[in-house]
PDB file of C-alpha atoms in Angstrom:
ATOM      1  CA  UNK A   1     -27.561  20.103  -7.472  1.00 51.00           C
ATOM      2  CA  UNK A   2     -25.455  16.749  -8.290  1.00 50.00           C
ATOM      3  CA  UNK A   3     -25.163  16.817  -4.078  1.00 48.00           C
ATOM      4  CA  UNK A   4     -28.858  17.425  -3.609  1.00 48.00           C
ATOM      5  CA  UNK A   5     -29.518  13.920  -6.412  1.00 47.00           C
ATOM      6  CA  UNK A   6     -27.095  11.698  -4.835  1.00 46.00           C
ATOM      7  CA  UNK A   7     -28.433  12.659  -1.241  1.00 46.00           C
ATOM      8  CA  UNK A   8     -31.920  11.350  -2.161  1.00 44.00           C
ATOM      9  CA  UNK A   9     -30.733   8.573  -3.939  1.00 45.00           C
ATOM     10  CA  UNK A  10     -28.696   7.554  -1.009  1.00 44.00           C
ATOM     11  CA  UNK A  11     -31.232   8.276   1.262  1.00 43.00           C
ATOM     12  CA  UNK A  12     -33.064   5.646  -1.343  1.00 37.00           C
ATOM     13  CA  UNK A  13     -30.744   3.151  -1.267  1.00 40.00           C
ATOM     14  CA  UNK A  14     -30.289   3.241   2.294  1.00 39.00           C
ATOM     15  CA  UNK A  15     -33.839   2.351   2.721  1.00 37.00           C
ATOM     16  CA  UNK A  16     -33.648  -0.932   0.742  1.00 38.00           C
ATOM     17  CA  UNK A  17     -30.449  -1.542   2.771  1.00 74.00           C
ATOM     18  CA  UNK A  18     -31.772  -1.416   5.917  1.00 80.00           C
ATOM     19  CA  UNK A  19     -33.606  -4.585   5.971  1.00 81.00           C
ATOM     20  CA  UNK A  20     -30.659  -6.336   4.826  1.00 80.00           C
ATOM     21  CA  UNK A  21     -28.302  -4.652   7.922  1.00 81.00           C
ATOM     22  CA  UNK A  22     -31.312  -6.275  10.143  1.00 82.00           C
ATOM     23  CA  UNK A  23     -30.773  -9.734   8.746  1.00 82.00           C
ATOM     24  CA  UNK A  24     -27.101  -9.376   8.861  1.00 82.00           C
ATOM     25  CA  UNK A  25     -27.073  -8.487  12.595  1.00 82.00           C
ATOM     26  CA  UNK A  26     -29.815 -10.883  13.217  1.00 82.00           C
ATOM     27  CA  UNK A  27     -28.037 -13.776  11.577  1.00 81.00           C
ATOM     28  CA  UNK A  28     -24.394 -13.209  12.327  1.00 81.00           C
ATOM     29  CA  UNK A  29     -24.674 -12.091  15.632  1.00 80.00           C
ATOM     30  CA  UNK A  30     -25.919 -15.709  16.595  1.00 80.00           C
ATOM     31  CA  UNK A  31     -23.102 -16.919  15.955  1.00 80.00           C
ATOM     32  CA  UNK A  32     -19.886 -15.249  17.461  1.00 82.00           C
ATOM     33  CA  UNK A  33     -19.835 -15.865  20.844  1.00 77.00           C
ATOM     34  CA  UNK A  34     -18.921 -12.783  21.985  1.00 76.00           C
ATOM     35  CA  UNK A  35     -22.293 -11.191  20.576  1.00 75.00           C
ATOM     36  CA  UNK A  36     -24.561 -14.112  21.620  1.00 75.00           C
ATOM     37  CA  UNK A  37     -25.873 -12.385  24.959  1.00 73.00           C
ATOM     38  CA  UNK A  38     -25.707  -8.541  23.596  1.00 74.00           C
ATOM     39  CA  UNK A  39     -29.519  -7.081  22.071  1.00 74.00           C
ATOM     40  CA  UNK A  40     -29.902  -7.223  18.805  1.00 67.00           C
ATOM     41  CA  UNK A  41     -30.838  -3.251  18.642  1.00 71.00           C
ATOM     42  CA  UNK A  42     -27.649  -2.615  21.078  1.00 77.00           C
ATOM     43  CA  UNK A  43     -24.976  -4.258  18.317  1.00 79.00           C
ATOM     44  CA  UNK A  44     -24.583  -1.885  15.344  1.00 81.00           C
ATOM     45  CA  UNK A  45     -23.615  -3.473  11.807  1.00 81.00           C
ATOM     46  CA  UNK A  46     -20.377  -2.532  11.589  1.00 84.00           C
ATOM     47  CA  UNK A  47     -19.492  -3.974  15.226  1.00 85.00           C
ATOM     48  CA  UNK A  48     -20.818  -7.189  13.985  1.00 85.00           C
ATOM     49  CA  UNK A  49     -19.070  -7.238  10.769  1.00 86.00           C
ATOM     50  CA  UNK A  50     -15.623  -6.706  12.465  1.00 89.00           C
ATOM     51  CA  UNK A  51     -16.426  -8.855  14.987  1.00 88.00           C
ATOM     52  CA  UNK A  52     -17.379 -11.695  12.351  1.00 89.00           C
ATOM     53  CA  UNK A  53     -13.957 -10.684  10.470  1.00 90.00           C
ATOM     54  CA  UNK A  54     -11.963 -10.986  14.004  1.00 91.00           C
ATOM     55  CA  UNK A  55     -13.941 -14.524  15.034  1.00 91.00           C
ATOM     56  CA  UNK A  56     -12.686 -16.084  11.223  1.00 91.00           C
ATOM     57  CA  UNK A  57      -9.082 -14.853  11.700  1.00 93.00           C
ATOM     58  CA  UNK A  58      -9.012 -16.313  14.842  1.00 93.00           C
ATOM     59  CA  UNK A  59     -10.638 -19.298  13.806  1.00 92.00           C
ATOM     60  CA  UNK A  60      -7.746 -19.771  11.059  1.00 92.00           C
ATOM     61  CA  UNK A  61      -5.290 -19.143  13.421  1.00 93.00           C
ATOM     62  CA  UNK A  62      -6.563 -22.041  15.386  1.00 92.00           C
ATOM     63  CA  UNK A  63      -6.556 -24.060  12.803  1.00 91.00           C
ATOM     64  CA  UNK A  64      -2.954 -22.810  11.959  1.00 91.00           C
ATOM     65  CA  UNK A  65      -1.771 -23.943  15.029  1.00 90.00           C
ATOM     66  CA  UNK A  66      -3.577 -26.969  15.506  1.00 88.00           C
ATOM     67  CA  UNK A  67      -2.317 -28.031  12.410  1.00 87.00           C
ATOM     68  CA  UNK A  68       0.637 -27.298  12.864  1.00 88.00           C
ATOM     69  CA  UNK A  69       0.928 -29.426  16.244  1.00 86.00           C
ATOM     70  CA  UNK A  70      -0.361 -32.375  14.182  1.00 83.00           C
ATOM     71  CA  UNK A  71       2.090 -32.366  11.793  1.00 84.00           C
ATOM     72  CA  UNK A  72       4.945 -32.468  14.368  1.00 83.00           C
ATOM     73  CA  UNK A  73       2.598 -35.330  15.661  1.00 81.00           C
ATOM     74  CA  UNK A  74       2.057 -37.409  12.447  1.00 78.00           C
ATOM     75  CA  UNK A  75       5.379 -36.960  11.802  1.00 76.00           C
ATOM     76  CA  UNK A  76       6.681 -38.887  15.608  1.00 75.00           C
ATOM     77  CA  UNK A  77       4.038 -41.095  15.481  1.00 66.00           C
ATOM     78  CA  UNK A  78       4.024 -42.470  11.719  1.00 60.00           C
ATOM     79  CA  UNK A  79       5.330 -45.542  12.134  1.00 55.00           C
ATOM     80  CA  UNK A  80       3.174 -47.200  14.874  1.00 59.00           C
ATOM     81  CA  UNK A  81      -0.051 -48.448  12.802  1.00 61.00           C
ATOM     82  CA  UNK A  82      -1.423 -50.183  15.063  1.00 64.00           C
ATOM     83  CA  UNK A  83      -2.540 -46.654  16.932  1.00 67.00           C
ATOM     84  CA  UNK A  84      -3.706 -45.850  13.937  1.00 68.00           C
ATOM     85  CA  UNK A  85      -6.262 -48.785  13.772  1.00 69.00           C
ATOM     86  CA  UNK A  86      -7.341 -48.236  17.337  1.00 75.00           C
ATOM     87  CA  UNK A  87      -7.587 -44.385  16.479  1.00 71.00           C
ATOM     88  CA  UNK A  88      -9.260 -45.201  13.439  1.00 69.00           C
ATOM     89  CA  UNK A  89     -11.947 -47.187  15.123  1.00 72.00           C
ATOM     90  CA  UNK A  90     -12.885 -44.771  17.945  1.00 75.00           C
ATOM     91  CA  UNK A  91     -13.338 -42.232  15.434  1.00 70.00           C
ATOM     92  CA  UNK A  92     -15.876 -44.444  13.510  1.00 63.00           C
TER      93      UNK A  92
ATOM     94  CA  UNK B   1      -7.757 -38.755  -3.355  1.00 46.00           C
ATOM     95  CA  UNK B   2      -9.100 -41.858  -3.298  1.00 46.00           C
ATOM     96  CA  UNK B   3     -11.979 -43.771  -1.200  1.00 45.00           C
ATOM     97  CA  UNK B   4     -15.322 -41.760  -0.244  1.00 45.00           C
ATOM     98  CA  UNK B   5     -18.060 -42.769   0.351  1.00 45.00           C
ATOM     99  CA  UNK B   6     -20.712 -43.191  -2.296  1.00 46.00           C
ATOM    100  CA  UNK B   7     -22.889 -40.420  -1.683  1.00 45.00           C
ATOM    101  CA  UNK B   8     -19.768 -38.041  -1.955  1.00 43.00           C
ATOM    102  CA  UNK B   9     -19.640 -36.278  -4.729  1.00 43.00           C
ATOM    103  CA  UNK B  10     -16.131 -36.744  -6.151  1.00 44.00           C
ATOM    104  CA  UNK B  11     -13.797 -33.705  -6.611  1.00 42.00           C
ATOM    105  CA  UNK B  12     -13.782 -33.413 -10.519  1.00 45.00           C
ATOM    106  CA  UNK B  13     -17.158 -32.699 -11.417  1.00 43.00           C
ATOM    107  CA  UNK B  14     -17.787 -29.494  -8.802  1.00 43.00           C
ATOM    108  CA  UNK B  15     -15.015 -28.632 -10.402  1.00 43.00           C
ATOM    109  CA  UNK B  16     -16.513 -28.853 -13.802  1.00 46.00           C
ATOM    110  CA  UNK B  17     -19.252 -26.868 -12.763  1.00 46.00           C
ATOM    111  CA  UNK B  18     -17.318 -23.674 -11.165  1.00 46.00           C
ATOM    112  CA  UNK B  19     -15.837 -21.540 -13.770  1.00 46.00           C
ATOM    113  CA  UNK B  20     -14.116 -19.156 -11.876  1.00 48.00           C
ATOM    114  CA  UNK B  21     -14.118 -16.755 -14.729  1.00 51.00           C
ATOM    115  CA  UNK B  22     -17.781 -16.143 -14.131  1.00 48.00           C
ATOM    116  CA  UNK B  23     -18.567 -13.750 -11.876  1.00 48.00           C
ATOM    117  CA  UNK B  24     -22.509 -14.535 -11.478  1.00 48.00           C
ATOM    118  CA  UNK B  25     -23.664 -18.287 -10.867  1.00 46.00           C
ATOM    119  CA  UNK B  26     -26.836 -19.370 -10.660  1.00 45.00           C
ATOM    120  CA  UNK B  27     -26.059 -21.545  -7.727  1.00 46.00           C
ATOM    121  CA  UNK B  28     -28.609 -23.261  -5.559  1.00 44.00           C
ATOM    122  CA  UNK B  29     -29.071 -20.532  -3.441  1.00 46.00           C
ATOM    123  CA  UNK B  30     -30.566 -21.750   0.276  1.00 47.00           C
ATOM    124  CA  UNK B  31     -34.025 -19.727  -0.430  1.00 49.00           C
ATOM    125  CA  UNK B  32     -34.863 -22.029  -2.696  1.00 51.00           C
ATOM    126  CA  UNK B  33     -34.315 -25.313  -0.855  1.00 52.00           C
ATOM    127  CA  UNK B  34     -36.994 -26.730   0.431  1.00 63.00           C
ATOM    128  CA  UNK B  35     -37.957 -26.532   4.792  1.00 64.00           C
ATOM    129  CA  UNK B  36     -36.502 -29.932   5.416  1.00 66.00           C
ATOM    130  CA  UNK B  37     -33.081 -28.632   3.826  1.00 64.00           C
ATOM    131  CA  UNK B  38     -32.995 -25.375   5.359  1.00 60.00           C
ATOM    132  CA  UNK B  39     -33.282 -27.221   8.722  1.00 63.00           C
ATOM    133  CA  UNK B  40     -30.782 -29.493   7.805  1.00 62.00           C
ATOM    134  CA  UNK B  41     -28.436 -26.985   6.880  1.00 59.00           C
ATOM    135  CA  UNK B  42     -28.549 -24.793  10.174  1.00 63.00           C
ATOM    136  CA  UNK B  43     -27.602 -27.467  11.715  1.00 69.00           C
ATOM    137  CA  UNK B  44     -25.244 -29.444   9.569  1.00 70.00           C
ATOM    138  CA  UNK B  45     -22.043 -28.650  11.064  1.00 71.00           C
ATOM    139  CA  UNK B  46     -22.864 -28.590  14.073  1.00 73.00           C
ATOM    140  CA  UNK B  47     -24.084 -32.412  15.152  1.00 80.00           C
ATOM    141  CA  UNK B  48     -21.385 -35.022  16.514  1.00 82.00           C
ATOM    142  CA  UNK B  49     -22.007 -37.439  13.553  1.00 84.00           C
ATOM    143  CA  UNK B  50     -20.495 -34.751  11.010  1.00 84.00           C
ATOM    144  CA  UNK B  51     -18.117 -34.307  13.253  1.00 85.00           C
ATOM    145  CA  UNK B  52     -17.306 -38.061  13.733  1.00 86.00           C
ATOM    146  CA  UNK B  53     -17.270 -38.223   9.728  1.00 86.00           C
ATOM    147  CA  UNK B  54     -15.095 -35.372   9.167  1.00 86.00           C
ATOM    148  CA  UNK B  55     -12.460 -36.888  11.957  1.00 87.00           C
ATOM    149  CA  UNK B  56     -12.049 -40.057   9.895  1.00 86.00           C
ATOM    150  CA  UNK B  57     -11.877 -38.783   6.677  1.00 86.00           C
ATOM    151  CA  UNK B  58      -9.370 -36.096   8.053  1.00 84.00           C
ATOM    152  CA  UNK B  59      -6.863 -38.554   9.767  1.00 83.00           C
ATOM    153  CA  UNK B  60      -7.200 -40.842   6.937  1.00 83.00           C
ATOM    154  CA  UNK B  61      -6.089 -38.858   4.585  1.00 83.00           C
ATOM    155  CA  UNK B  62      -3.260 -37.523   6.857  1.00 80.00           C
ATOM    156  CA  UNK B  63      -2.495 -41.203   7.520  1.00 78.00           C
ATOM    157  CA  UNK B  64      -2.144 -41.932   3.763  1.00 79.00           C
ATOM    158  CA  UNK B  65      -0.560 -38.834   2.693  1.00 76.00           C
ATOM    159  CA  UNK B  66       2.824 -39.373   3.513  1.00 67.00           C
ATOM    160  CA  UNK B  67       3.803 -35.505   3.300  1.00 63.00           C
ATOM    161  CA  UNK B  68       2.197 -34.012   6.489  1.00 58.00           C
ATOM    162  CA  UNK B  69       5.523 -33.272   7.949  1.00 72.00           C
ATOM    163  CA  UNK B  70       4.598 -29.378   7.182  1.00 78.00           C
ATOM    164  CA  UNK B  71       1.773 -27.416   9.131  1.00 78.00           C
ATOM    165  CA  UNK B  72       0.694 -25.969   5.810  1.00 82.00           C
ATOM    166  CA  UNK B  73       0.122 -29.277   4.184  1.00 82.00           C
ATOM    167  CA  UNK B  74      -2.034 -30.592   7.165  1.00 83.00           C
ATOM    168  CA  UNK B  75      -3.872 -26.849   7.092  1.00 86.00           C
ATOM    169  CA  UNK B  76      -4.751 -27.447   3.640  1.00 85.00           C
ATOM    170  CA  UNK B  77      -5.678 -31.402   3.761  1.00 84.00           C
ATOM    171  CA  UNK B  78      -7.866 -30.367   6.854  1.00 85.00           C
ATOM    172  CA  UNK B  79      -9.981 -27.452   4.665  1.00 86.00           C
ATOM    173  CA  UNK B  80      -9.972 -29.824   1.268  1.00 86.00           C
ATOM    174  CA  UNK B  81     -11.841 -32.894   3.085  1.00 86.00           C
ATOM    175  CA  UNK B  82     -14.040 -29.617   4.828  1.00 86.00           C
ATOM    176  CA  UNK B  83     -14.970 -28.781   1.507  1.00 86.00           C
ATOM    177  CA  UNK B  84     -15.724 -32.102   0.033  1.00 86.00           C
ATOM    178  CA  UNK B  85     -18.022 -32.789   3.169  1.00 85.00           C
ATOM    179  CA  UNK B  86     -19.841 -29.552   1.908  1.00 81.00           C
ATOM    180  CA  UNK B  87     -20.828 -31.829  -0.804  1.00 81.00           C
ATOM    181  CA  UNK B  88     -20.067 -28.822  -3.309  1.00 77.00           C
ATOM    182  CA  UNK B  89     -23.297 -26.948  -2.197  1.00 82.00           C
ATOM    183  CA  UNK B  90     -21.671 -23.830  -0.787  1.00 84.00           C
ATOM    184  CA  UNK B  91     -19.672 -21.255  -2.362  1.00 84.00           C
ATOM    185  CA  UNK B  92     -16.407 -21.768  -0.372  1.00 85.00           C
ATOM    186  CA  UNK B  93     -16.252 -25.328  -0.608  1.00 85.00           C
ATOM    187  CA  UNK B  94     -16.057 -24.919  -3.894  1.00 85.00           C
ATOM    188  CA  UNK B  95     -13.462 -22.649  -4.480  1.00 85.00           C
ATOM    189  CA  UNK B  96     -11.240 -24.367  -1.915  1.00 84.00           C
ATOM    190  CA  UNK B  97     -11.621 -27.392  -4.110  1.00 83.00           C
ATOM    191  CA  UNK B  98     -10.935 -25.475  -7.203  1.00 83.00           C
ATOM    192  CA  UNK B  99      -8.224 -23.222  -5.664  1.00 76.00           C
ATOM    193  CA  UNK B 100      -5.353 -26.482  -5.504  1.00 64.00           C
ATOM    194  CA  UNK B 101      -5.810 -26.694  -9.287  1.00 57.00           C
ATOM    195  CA  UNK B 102      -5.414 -23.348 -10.810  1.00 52.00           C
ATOM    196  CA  UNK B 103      -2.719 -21.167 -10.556  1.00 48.00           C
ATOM    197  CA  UNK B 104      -3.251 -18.866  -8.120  1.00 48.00           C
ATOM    198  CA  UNK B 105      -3.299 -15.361 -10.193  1.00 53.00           C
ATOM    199  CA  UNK B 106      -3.251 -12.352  -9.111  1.00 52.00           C
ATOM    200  CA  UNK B 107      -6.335 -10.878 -10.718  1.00 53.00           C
ATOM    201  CA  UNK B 108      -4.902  -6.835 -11.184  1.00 52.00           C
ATOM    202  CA  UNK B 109      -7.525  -4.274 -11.585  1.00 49.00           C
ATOM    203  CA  UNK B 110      -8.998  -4.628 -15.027  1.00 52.00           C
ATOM    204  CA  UNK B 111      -9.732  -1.134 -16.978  1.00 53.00           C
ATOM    205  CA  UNK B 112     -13.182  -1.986 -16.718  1.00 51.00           C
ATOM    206  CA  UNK B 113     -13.118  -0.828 -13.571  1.00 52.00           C
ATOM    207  CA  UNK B 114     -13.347   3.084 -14.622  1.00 53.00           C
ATOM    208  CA  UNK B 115     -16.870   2.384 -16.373  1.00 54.00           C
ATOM    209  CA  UNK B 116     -18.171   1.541 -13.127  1.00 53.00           C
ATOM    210  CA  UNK B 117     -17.595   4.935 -11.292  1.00 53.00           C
ATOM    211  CA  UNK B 118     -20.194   6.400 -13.053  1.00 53.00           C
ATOM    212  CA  UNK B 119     -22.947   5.011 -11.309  1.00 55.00           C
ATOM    213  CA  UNK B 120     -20.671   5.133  -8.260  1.00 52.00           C
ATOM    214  CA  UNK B 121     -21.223   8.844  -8.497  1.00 53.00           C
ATOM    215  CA  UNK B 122     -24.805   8.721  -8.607  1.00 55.00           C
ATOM    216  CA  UNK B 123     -25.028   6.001  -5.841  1.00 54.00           C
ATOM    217  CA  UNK B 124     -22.232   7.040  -3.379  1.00 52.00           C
ATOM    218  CA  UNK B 125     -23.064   5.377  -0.468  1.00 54.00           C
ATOM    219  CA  UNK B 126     -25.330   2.416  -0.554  1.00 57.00           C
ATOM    220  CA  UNK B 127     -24.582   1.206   2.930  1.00 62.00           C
ATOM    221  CA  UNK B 128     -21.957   3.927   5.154  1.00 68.00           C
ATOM    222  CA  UNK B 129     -18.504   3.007   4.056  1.00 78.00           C
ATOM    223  CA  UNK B 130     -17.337   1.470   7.113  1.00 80.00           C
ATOM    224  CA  UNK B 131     -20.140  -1.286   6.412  1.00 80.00           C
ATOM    225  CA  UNK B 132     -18.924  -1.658   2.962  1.00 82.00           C
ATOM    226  CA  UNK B 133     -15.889  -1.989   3.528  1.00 85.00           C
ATOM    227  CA  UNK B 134     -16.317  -4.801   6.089  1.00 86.00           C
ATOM    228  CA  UNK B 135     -18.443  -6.289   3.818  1.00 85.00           C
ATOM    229  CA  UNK B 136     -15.583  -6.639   1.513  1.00 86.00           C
ATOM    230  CA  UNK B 137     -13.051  -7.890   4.077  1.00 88.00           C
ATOM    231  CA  UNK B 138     -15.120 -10.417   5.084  1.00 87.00           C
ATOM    232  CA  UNK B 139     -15.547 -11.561   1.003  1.00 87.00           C
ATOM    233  CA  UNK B 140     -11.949 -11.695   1.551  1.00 87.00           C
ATOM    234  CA  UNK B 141     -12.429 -14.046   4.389  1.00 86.00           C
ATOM    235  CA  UNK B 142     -14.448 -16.302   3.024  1.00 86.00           C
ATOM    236  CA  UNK B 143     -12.939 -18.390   0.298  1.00 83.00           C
ATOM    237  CA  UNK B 144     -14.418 -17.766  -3.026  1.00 81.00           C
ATOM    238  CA  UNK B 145     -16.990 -14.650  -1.812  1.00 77.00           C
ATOM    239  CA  UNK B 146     -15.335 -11.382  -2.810  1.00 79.00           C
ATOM    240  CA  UNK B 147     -17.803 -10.637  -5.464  1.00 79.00           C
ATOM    241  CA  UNK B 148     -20.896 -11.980  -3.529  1.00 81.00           C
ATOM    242  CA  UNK B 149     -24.387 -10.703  -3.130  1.00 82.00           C
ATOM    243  CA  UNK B 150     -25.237  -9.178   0.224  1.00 82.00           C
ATOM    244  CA  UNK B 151     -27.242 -12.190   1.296  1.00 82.00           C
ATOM    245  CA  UNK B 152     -25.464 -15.079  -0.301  1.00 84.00           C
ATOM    246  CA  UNK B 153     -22.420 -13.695   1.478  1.00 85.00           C
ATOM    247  CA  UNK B 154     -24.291 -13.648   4.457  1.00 86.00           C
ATOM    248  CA  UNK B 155     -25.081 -17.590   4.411  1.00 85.00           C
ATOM    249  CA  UNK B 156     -21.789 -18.794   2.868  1.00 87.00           C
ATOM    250  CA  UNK B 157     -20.567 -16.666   6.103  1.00 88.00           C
ATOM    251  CA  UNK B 158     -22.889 -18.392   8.736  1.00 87.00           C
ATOM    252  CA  UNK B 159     -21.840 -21.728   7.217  1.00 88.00           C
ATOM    253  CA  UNK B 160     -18.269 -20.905   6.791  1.00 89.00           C
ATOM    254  CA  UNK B 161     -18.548 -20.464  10.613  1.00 90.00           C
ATOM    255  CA  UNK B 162     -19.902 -23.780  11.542  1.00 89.00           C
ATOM    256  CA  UNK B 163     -17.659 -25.122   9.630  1.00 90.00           C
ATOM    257  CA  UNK B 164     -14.787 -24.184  10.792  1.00 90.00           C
ATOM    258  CA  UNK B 165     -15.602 -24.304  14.183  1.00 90.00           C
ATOM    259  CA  UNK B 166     -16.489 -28.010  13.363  1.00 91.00           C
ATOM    260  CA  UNK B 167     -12.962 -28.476  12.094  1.00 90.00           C
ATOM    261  CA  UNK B 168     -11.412 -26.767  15.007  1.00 91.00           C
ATOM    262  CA  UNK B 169     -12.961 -29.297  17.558  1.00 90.00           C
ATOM    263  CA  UNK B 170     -12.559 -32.540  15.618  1.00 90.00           C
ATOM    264  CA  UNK B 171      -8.629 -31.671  15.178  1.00 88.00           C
ATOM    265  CA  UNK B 172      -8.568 -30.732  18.623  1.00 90.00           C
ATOM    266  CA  UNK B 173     -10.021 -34.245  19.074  1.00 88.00           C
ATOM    267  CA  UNK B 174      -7.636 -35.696  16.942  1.00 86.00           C
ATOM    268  CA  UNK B 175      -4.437 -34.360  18.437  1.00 86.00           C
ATOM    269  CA  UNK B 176      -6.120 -35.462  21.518  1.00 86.00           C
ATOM    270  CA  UNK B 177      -6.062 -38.638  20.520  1.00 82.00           C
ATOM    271  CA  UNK B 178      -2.527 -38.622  19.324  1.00 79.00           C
ATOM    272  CA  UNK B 179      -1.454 -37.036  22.076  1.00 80.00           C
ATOM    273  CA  UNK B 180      -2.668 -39.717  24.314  1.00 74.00           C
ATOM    274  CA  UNK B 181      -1.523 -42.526  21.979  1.00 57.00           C
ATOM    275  CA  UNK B 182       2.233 -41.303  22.198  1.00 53.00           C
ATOM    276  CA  UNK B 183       2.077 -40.360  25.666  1.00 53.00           C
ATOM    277  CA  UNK B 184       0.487 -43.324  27.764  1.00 46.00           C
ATOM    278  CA  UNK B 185       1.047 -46.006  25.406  1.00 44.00           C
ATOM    279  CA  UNK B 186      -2.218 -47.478  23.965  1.00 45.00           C
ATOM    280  CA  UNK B 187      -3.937 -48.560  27.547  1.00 44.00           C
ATOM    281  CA  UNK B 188      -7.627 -48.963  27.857  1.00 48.00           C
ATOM    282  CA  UNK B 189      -8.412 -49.860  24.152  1.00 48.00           C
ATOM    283  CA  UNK B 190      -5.233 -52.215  24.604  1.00 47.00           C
ATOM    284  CA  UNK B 191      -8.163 -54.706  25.385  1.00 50.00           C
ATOM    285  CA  UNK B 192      -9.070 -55.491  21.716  1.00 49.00           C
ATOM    286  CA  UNK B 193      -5.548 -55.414  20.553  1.00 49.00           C
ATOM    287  CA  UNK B 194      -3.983 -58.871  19.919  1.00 53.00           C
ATOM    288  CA  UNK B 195      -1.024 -59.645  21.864  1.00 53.00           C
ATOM    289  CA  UNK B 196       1.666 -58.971  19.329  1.00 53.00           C
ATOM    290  CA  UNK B 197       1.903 -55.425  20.173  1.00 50.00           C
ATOM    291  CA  UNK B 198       5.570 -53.674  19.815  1.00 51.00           C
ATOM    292  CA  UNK B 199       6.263 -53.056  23.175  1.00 49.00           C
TER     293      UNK B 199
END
């Protein structure tokens, strides 16, 4: 009986869900690459959310490394200011 | 922390509005900004001006911070002027502002917790698990989103993206730069230099 209440109320609760998996694939899947070209009914919600997960972490680990190559640069390159104006200005 | 620009909005007072103790917010949520935002923020990462901003304010405040000689230190000056071009609008931006100044805590699971199964019971699978439980990895992701609605988490996600993909190219650009500054010698901008150069 307690099986047969929490199977309608999930089947409930799925239904007000179900819009909101829509708009997740709809949203997210514009913007990791991988996903781009793929149809939107094709991509299930779980693909997309692991995909998202796997795009950050690889994002960070960009980051990670880039930073990491900056530091060993800032830290040869400290002294000469005058690169720094010129950098400064073509960043402006 | 010093120089920004006016219409920055300086570090102390998002932080005075985030009490990290509270888990609901009424935050500006992006449904309620008006069109012109909206627009505005789909594509705020994402144009070469923000980009142009965010490399200045990045290598300045390497430049004056004299203790980039660890990767961590640059990783974490790179997402703090991130967040305070977020202009404390979004979720993450500010918690990573708010992160540096309280001790991170490990939050263990509170007895609360057990009053919240009953429901649980009643209500045992509002999405399939697999989709809740990438729903909560990605709150983990995302700075400052593990107790996030569906949708909000959604947007702070989408922007959390641009964002970082923002950062990725303008330190690319940067090291770039460096790169070609240690490499070459300064050569075709050596045109507006004056002549006392340290050769």
């Amino acid at each position: 009986m307690s099986s047969r209440r929490s199977r309608s109320r999930q089947s409930g609760a799925s239904r007000i869900t179900d819009d909101q998996i829509i708009d997740l694939v709809s949203k997210l899947q514009q913007l990791i690459p991988e996903l781009r070209g793929r149809r939107p009914d094709k991509v299930s919600a779980s693909k997309v959310l692991q995909e998202t997960c796997n795009y950050i972490r690889s994002l960070h680990r960009e980051v990670d490394g880039l930073s990491d190559r900056l530091s060993q640069l800032l830290a040869s390159t400290d002294t000469d200011s005058d690169q720094a104006a010129i950098i400064r200005s073509l960043l402006m | 922390m010093a120089s920004f620009t006016p219409n920055l909005e300086p570090a102390p007072d998002t932080s005075l509005q985030f009490k990290p103790k509270k888990p609901r917010i009424t935050l500006q949520t992006p449904s309620s900004c008006p069109p012109n935002q909206r627009i505005q923020r789909i594509k705020r990462w994402r144009t070469q001006r923000d980009q142009h901003i965010y490399s200045s304010k990045l290598f300045q405040a390497l430049r004056r911070s004299r203790r980039t000689s660890a990767s961590r230190e640059v990783h974490e000056t790179a997402d703090r002027v991130l967040a305070v071009l977020a202009k404390g609008t979004t979720r993450w931006g500010r918690a990573i502002l708010t992160a540096r100044k309280v001790t991170k805590h490990k939050k263990a699971k509170l007895p609360t917790n057990n009053r919240l199964r009953k429901p649980d019971i009643y209500r045992e699978r509002r999405k399939t698990p697999a989709v809740e439980r990438k729903l909560k990895v990605l709150g983990r992701l995302v700075p400052g989103c593990r107790k996030l609605s569906f949708s909000n988490l959604i947007e702070e996600t989408s922007d959390y993206i641009a964002a970082l993909e923002m950062q990725v190219r303008a330190m690319t650009a940067i090291t770039e730069f460096l790169c070609g500054g240690t490499g070459g010698g300064p050569q075709p901008p050596a045109d507006r230099l004056p002549s006392n150069v340290n050769s």
